[in-house]
mmCIF file of C-alpha atoms in Angstrom:
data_model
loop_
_atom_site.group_PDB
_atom_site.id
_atom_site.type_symbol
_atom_site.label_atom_id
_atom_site.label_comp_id
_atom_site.label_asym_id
_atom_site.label_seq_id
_atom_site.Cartn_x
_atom_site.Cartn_y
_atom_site.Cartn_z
ATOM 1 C CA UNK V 1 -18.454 -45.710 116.557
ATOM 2 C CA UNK V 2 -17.143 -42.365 118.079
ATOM 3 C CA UNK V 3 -18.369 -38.874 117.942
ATOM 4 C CA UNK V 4 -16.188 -36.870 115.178
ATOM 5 C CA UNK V 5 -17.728 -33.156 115.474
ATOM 6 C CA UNK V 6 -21.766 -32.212 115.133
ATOM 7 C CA UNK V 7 -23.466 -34.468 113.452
ATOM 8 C CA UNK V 8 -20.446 -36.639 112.176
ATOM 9 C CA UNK V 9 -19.461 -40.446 113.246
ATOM 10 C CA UNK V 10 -16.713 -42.146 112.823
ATOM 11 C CA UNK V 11 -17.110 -45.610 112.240
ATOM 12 C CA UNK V 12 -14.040 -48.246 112.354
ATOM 13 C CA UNK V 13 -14.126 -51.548 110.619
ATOM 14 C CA UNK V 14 -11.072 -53.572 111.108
ATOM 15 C CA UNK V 15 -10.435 -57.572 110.120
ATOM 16 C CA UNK V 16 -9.903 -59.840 113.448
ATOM 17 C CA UNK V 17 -6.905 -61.881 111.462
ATOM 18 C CA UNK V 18 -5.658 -58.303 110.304
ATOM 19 C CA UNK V 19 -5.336 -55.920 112.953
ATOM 20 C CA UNK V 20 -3.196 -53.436 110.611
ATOM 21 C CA UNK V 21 -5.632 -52.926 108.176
ATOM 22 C CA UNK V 22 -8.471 -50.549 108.925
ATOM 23 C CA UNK V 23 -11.607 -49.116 107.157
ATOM 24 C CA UNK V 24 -12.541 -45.775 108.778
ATOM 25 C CA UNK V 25 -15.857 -44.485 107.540
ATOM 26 C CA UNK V 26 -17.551 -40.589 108.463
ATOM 27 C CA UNK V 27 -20.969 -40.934 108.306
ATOM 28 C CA UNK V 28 -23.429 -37.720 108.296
ATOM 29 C CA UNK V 29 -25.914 -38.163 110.983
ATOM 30 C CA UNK V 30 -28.761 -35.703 110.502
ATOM 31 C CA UNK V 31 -28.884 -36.538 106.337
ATOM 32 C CA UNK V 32 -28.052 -40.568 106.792
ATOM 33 C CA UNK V 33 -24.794 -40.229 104.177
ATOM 34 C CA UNK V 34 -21.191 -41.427 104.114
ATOM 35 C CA UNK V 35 -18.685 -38.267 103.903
ATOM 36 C CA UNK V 36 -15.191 -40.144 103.255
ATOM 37 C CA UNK V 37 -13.997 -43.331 103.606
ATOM 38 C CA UNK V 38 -10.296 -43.968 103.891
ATOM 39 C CA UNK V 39 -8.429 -47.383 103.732
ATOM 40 C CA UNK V 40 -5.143 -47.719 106.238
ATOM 41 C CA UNK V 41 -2.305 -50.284 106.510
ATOM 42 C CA UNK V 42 0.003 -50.247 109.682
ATOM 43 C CA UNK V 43 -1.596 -46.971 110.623
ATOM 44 C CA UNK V 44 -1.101 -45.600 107.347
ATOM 45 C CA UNK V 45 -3.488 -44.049 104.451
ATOM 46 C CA UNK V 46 -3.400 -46.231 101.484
ATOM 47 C CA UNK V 47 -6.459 -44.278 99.391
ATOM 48 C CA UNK V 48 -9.298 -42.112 101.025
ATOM 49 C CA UNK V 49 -12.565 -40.897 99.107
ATOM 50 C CA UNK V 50 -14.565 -37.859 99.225
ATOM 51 C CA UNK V 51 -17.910 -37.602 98.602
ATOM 52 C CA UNK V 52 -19.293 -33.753 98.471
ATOM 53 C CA UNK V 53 -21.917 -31.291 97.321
ATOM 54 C CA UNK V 54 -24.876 -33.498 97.931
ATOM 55 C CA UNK V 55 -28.363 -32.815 96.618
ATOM 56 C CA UNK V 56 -31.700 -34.106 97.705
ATOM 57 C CA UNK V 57 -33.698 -35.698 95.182
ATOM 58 C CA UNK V 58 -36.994 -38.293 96.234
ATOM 59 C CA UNK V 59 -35.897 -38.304 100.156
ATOM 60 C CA UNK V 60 -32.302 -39.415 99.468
ATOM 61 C CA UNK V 61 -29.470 -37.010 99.674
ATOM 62 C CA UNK V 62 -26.980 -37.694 96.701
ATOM 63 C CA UNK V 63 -23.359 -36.795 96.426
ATOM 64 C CA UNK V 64 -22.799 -35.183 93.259
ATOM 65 C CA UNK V 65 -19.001 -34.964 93.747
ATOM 66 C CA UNK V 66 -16.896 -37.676 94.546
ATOM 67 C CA UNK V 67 -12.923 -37.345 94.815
ATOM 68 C CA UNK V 68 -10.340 -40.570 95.309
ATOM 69 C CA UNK V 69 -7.253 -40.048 96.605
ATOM 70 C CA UNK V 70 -3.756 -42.634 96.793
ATOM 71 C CA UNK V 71 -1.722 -42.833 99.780
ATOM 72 C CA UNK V 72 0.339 -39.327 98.877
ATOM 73 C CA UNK V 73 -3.233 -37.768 99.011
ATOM 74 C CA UNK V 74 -3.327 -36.637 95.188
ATOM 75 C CA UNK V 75 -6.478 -36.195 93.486
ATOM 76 C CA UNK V 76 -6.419 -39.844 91.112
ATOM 77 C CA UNK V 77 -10.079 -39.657 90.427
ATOM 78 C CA UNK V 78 -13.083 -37.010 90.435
ATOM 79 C CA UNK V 79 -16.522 -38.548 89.504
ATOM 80 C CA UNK V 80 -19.323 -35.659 89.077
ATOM 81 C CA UNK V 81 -22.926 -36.931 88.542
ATOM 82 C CA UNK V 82 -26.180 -35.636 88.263
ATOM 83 C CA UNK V 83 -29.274 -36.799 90.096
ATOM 84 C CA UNK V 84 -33.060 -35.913 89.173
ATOM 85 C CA UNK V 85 -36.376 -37.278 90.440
ATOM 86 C CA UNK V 86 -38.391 -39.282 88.307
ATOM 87 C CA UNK V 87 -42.314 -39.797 88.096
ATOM 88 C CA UNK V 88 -43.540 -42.674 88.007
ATOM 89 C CA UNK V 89 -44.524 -42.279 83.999
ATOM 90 C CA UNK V 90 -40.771 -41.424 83.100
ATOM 91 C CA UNK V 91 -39.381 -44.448 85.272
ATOM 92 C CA UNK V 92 -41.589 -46.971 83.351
ATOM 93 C CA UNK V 93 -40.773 -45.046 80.119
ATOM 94 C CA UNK V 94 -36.904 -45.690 81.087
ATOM 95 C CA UNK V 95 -37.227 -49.510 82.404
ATOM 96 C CA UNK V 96 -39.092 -50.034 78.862
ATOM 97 C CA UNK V 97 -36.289 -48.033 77.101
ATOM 98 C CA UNK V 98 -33.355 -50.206 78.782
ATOM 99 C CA UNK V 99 -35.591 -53.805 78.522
ATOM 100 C CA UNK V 100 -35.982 -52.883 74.463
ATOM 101 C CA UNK V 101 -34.106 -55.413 72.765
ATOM 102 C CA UNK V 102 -34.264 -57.985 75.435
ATOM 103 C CA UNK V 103 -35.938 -60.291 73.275
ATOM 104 C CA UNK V 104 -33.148 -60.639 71.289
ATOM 105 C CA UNK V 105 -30.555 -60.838 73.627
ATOM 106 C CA UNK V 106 -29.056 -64.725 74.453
ATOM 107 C CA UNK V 107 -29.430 -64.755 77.887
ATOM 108 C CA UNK V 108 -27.571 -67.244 80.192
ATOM 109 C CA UNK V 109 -29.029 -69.198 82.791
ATOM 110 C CA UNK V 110 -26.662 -70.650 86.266
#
């Protein structure tokens, strides 16, 4: 890991049987969150992604815009989500809501 400006790391994960491909990931130090992560062959940027305008919902900080980019840096992709604390009433209410059904579901075992 090196320093890359306040609060900012940048963190290098490379294969051992393929020293021209590289995964370099900026990591926010002070809210615990990846920035970008970018994915290099033979020195070069194959696709990078972005992640931006983070919120902080339940302790977590949350990216609520996320941009991928190819290798000519265009925007290919731009994911915007929301994120919203639960209580504990409204998370049982939606586990119930997504198990409804189950019961008739054919479920598959290993």
């Amino acid at each position: 890991m090196a320093e890359h400006g306040p609060d900012r790391v940048l963190l290098t994960l490379q294969p051992v049987r393929e020293p021209t491909l590289e995964v370099r990931v900026i990591i926010d130090t002070k809210r615990h969150v990846i920035v970008s992560i970018e994915h290099r062959s033979g020195g070069r940027v194959n696709s990078r992604m972005r992640f931006d305008e983070f919120v902080e919902v339940a302790g977590s900080w949350w990216a609520t815009r996320i941009e991928t980019f190819d290798a000519d840096d265009r925007l290919v992709a731009l994911t915007k989500q929301s994120v919203k604390g639960l209580s504990a009433e409204e998370v049982s209410q939606r586990i119930n809501t997504e198990l409804a059904g189950r019961e008739r579901a054919l479920l598959l075992n290993d």
